[in-house]
Short mmCIF file of C-alpha atoms in Angstrom, two decimals:
data_model
loop_
_atom_site.label_atom_id
_atom_site.label_comp_id
_atom_site.label_asym_id
_atom_site.label_seq_id
_atom_site.Cartn_x
_atom_site.Cartn_y
_atom_site.Cartn_z
CA UNK A 1 -13.72 -20.14 -8.27
CA UNK A 2 -13.94 -16.87 -10.18
CA UNK A 3 -13.00 -13.47 -8.78
CA UNK A 4 -13.50 -10.27 -10.77
CA UNK A 5 -12.80 -7.04 -8.93
CA UNK A 6 -12.06 -3.42 -9.54
CA UNK A 7 -8.38 -2.85 -8.75
CA UNK A 8 -7.39 0.75 -9.37
CA UNK A 9 -3.63 0.66 -8.75
CA UNK A 10 -0.71 -1.72 -8.61
CA UNK A 11 -0.39 -1.10 -4.89
CA UNK A 12 -3.88 -2.58 -4.56
CA UNK A 13 -2.86 -5.46 -6.86
CA UNK A 14 -0.65 -6.88 -4.10
CA UNK A 15 -3.68 -7.31 -1.85
CA UNK A 16 -5.72 -8.87 -4.66
CA UNK A 17 -3.00 -11.38 -5.57
CA UNK A 18 -2.43 -12.46 -1.97
CA UNK A 19 -6.16 -12.80 -1.32
CA UNK A 20 -6.94 -14.94 -4.37
CA UNK A 21 -3.88 -17.16 -3.93
CA UNK A 22 -4.90 -17.84 -0.34
CA UNK A 23 -8.40 -18.76 -1.54
CA UNK A 24 -6.97 -21.01 -4.25
CA UNK A 25 -5.80 -23.63 -1.77
CA UNK A 26 -2.46 -23.96 -3.56
CA UNK A 27 0.35 -24.69 -1.12
CA UNK A 28 2.92 -21.96 -0.61
CA UNK A 29 6.11 -23.90 -1.26
CA UNK A 30 7.01 -24.19 -4.96
CA UNK A 31 5.33 -22.93 -8.14
CA UNK A 32 6.03 -22.03 -11.76
CA UNK A 33 5.02 -18.42 -12.45
CA UNK A 34 4.48 -17.42 -16.09
CA UNK A 35 4.00 -13.69 -16.80
CA UNK A 36 3.58 -12.14 -20.25
CA UNK A 37 6.95 -10.55 -20.96
CA UNK A 38 6.59 -10.72 -24.73
CA UNK A 39 9.13 -7.91 -24.97
CA UNK A 40 10.94 -5.48 -22.71
CA UNK A 41 8.68 -2.47 -22.37
CA UNK A 42 7.47 0.24 -20.05
CA UNK A 43 4.79 -1.52 -17.95
CA UNK A 44 2.57 1.56 -18.10
CA UNK A 45 1.98 0.97 -21.83
CA UNK A 46 -0.19 -2.08 -21.23
CA UNK A 47 1.86 -4.58 -23.23
CA UNK A 48 3.39 -6.75 -20.51
CA UNK A 49 2.35 -8.08 -17.13
CA UNK A 50 3.16 -5.38 -14.61
CA UNK A 51 6.18 -6.39 -12.49
CA UNK A 52 4.28 -5.58 -9.29
CA UNK A 53 1.82 -8.37 -10.11
CA UNK A 54 4.73 -10.75 -10.71
CA UNK A 55 6.41 -9.71 -7.46
CA UNK A 56 3.18 -10.15 -5.52
CA UNK A 57 2.71 -13.67 -6.85
CA UNK A 58 6.35 -14.65 -6.37
CA UNK A 59 6.33 -13.32 -2.81
CA UNK A 60 3.48 -15.68 -1.95
CA UNK A 61 5.60 -18.78 -2.56
CA UNK A 62 8.71 -20.02 -0.77
CA UNK A 63 10.48 -21.17 -3.95
CA UNK A 64 8.87 -19.64 -7.04
CA UNK A 65 10.36 -20.11 -10.49
CA UNK A 66 9.56 -17.32 -12.96
CA UNK A 67 9.56 -18.67 -16.51
CA UNK A 68 9.18 -16.70 -19.74
CA UNK A 69 10.57 -16.31 -23.25
CA UNK A 70 9.52 -13.36 -25.39
CA UNK A 71 9.83 -12.51 -29.07
CA UNK A 72 13.56 -11.76 -28.82
CA UNK A 73 16.24 -13.85 -27.17
CA UNK A 74 16.87 -11.31 -24.39
CA UNK A 75 13.33 -10.04 -23.70
CA UNK A 76 12.79 -12.07 -20.55
CA UNK A 77 16.27 -11.41 -19.16
CA UNK A 78 15.89 -7.65 -19.64
CA UNK A 79 12.58 -7.74 -17.78
CA UNK A 80 14.06 -9.83 -14.98
CA UNK A 81 17.00 -7.46 -14.61
CA UNK A 82 15.26 -4.11 -15.01
CA UNK A 83 12.24 -4.96 -12.85
CA UNK A 84 14.19 -6.39 -9.90
CA UNK A 85 13.00 -9.98 -10.23
CA UNK A 86 16.36 -11.70 -9.82
CA UNK A 87 15.77 -12.18 -6.10
CA UNK A 88 13.82 -15.24 -7.26
CA UNK A 89 14.87 -17.95 -9.70
CA UNK A 90 14.23 -16.66 -13.23
CA UNK A 91 14.42 -18.74 -16.40
CA UNK A 92 14.66 -17.45 -19.95
CA UNK A 93 12.96 -20.10 -22.11
CA UNK A 94 14.67 -18.75 -25.22
CA UNK A 95 18.21 -19.50 -24.05
CA UNK A 96 17.76 -22.90 -22.42
CA UNK A 97 17.76 -26.40 -23.87
CA UNK A 98 14.69 -27.26 -25.92
CA UNK A 99 12.74 -30.50 -25.74
CA UNK A 100 10.10 -31.81 -28.13
CA UNK A 101 6.80 -32.78 -26.55
CA UNK A 102 3.89 -34.65 -28.05
CA UNK A 103 0.67 -32.64 -28.19
CA UNK A 104 -1.37 -34.94 -30.40
CA UNK A 105 -4.01 -32.31 -31.15
CA UNK A 106 -6.16 -31.76 -34.18
CA UNK A 107 -3.81 -29.14 -35.63
CA UNK A 108 -0.77 -29.25 -33.36
CA UNK A 109 0.97 -32.61 -33.21
CA UNK A 110 4.17 -31.73 -31.36
CA UNK A 111 6.13 -28.65 -30.32
CA UNK A 112 9.56 -27.69 -29.02
CA UNK A 113 9.53 -25.98 -25.65
CA UNK A 114 12.09 -24.78 -23.15
CA UNK A 115 12.85 -27.60 -20.74
CA UNK A 116 11.64 -25.54 -17.77
CA UNK A 117 8.16 -25.53 -19.30
CA UNK A 118 7.92 -29.17 -18.24
CA UNK A 119 8.04 -28.08 -14.62
CA UNK A 120 4.38 -27.15 -15.08
CA UNK A 121 3.67 -30.89 -15.08
CA UNK A 122 5.26 -31.28 -11.63
CA UNK A 123 4.59 -28.00 -9.80
CA UNK A 124 1.61 -25.66 -9.54
CA UNK A 125 1.50 -23.51 -12.67
CA UNK A 126 0.46 -19.91 -12.01
CA UNK A 127 -0.29 -17.94 -15.17
CA UNK A 128 -0.11 -14.13 -14.99
CA UNK A 129 -1.35 -12.87 -18.36
CA UNK A 130 -1.89 -9.30 -19.46
CA UNK A 131 -5.33 -8.24 -20.62
CA UNK A 132 -4.74 -7.03 -24.17
CA UNK A 133 -5.76 -7.51 -27.79
CA UNK A 134 -4.23 -9.73 -30.45
CA UNK A 135 -4.55 -9.29 -34.20
CA UNK A 136 -5.19 -12.99 -34.91
CA UNK A 137 -6.69 -14.33 -31.69
CA UNK A 138 -8.62 -11.12 -30.79
CA UNK A 139 -7.44 -11.34 -27.19
CA UNK A 140 -4.27 -12.60 -25.57
CA UNK A 141 -5.07 -13.44 -21.97
CA UNK A 142 -4.78 -16.80 -20.22
CA UNK A 143 -4.96 -19.44 -22.94
CA UNK A 144 -2.58 -17.68 -25.29
CA UNK A 145 -0.08 -17.03 -22.48
CA UNK A 146 0.99 -20.67 -22.95
CA UNK A 147 2.71 -19.70 -26.21
CA UNK A 148 5.55 -18.16 -24.20
CA UNK A 149 6.83 -21.68 -23.50
CA UNK A 150 7.44 -22.40 -27.19
CA UNK A 151 10.72 -22.27 -29.05
CA UNK A 152 10.93 -19.06 -31.06
CA UNK A 153 10.02 -18.13 -33.69
CA UNK A 154 6.59 -19.71 -33.39
CA UNK A 155 5.03 -18.34 -36.56
CA UNK A 156 3.67 -21.81 -37.32
CA UNK A 157 1.04 -21.12 -34.65
CA UNK A 158 -0.54 -18.36 -36.71
CA UNK A 159 -2.29 -20.55 -39.30
CA UNK A 160 -5.36 -22.12 -37.67
CA UNK A 161 -4.37 -20.39 -34.43
CA UNK A 162 -7.67 -21.03 -32.64
CA UNK A 163 -7.38 -24.81 -32.90
CA UNK A 164 -3.67 -24.75 -32.12
CA UNK A 165 -4.28 -22.76 -28.94
CA UNK A 166 -6.85 -25.33 -27.90
CA UNK A 167 -4.40 -28.14 -28.68
CA UNK A 168 -1.65 -26.44 -26.66
CA UNK A 169 -4.07 -25.97 -23.77
CA UNK A 170 -4.53 -29.72 -23.60
CA UNK A 171 -0.88 -29.98 -22.55
CA UNK A 172 -0.33 -26.74 -20.60
CA UNK A 173 -3.18 -26.23 -18.15
CA UNK A 174 -2.62 -23.51 -15.55
CA UNK A 175 -3.58 -24.41 -12.01
CA UNK A 176 -4.44 -20.79 -11.35
CA UNK A 177 -4.69 -17.64 -13.45
CA UNK A 178 -4.44 -14.01 -12.33
CA UNK A 179 -5.10 -11.46 -15.07
CA UNK A 180 -3.51 -8.03 -14.96
CA UNK A 181 -6.17 -5.67 -16.24
CA UNK A 182 -5.28 -2.66 -14.11
CA UNK A 183 -3.77 -1.24 -17.28
CA UNK A 184 -4.90 -3.16 -20.35
CA UNK A 185 -3.59 -2.93 -23.88
CA UNK A 186 -5.37 -2.12 -27.14
CA UNK A 187 -4.17 -1.47 -30.67
CA UNK A 188 -1.98 -4.51 -31.21
CA UNK A 189 -0.22 -7.13 -29.12
CA UNK A 190 3.27 -5.60 -29.47
CA UNK A 191 2.50 -1.90 -29.89
CA UNK A 192 -0.20 -1.36 -27.33
CA UNK A 193 -1.98 1.75 -26.27
CA UNK A 194 -2.79 1.67 -22.56
CA UNK A 195 -6.36 1.20 -21.38
CA UNK A 196 -6.98 2.42 -17.83
CA UNK A 197 -9.30 -0.44 -17.00
CA UNK A 198 -8.73 -0.94 -13.29
CA UNK A 199 -9.75 -4.60 -13.00
CA UNK A 200 -8.22 -7.97 -12.18
CA UNK A 201 -9.55 -11.48 -12.71
CA UNK A 202 -8.57 -14.70 -10.96
CA UNK A 203 -9.70 -18.29 -11.35
CA UNK A 204 -8.56 -21.89 -11.39
CA UNK A 205 -10.34 -22.19 -14.77
CA UNK A 206 -8.39 -20.51 -17.58
CA UNK A 207 -11.23 -20.99 -20.08
CA UNK A 208 -13.63 -19.16 -17.81
CA UNK A 209 -11.06 -16.40 -17.32
CA UNK A 210 -10.71 -15.83 -21.05
CA UNK A 211 -14.47 -15.92 -21.59
CA UNK A 212 -15.05 -13.22 -18.97
CA UNK A 213 -12.00 -11.22 -20.06
CA UNK A 214 -13.21 -11.13 -23.66
CA UNK A 215 -16.55 -9.74 -22.50
CA UNK A 216 -14.91 -7.16 -20.25
CA UNK A 217 -12.79 -6.03 -23.23
CA UNK A 218 -15.92 -5.32 -25.26
CA UNK A 219 -15.85 -8.47 -27.40
CA UNK A 220 -18.49 -11.16 -27.71
CA UNK A 221 -16.71 -14.26 -26.35
CA UNK A 222 -19.00 -16.48 -28.42
CA UNK A 223 -17.44 -14.99 -31.55
CA UNK A 224 -13.87 -15.93 -30.56
CA UNK A 225 -13.61 -19.58 -31.58
CA UNK A 226 -10.98 -20.86 -29.15
CA UNK A 227 -12.57 -19.02 -26.22
CA UNK A 228 -16.05 -20.30 -27.02
CA UNK A 229 -14.92 -23.91 -27.46
CA UNK A 230 -12.66 -23.94 -24.40
CA UNK A 231 -15.41 -22.50 -22.19
CA UNK A 232 -18.20 -24.71 -23.52
CA UNK A 233 -20.51 -25.79 -20.71
CA UNK A 234 -19.44 -23.04 -18.29
CA UNK A 235 -22.23 -20.95 -16.85
CA UNK A 236 -21.50 -17.32 -16.05
CA UNK A 237 -23.75 -14.31 -15.75
CA UNK A 238 -21.84 -11.78 -17.83
CA UNK A 239 -24.37 -9.02 -17.30
CA UNK A 240 -23.35 -8.60 -13.68
CA UNK A 241 -19.96 -7.36 -14.95
CA UNK A 242 -21.46 -4.81 -17.32
CA UNK A 243 -20.25 -1.83 -15.27
CA UNK A 244 -16.68 -3.14 -15.50
CA UNK A 245 -16.74 -3.40 -19.27
CA UNK A 246 -14.64 -1.29 -21.65
CA UNK A 247 -14.16 -1.35 -25.40
CA UNK A 248 -10.70 -2.40 -26.53
CA UNK A 249 -9.92 -1.57 -30.14
CA UNK A 250 -7.65 -3.41 -32.54
CA UNK A 251 -5.73 -1.02 -34.79
CA UNK A 252 -6.22 -0.92 -38.53
CA UNK A 253 -2.73 -2.36 -38.99
CA UNK A 254 -3.54 -5.07 -36.45
CA UNK A 255 -6.76 -5.94 -38.26
CA UNK A 256 -4.86 -6.02 -41.55
CA UNK A 257 -2.20 -8.31 -40.10
CA UNK A 258 -4.96 -10.51 -38.75
CA UNK A 259 -6.60 -10.73 -42.15
CA UNK A 260 -3.25 -11.62 -43.72
CA UNK A 261 -2.42 -14.07 -40.85
CA UNK A 262 0.82 -12.24 -40.09
#
């Protein structure tokens, strides 16, 4: 299942989220919902998942659990408080007990994660990434959203990041992904400039999501190693999405940080 649609406003996003979750076949009782709240920010800047997308997804389930960390210890809590998400159970990965899990990948052998991250092995895992750029990984959409489960700081992920993201994906596999591209983010992952893109993507295949998202952001997905490898064997006609495509730029500072692996 892959759904790519023009969604012009966050009022319309509610309808999109409900429609795709109904089509997903996922039962409406419990789920782990993982937004991108990398920091507390104005949602109109394109850095974090818009709270209306999170609310729409949480409202679909009877007992959702919203789980996130962020680059600072209080980033998730500030988002939960300021955006009115406390009506549901909210977990700040950064302040809970950490557990070490075996990854056994080519580059990533084990990691420490917040204990609530392990709920993704028991309950449906709904990933709600933001469509935006990243200085090292080019894009941070569905696959990279898994990094929010990790104990911070996670600078060790930066060296050989493409393989490490693939390794992490072998452990954390979303059951369903809904990408917030109504307002995207360019420039850099933490200091974004908003892109009025007006699209959303949904699929049960996170690799396919990232492949299409990369194209819609103006990149060649075949030139992004972890995206190309994760999506190997998928067949998708990218040209039919040509009219939805925009060019996202990475800032000079972002490109420099990427070159220096910062």
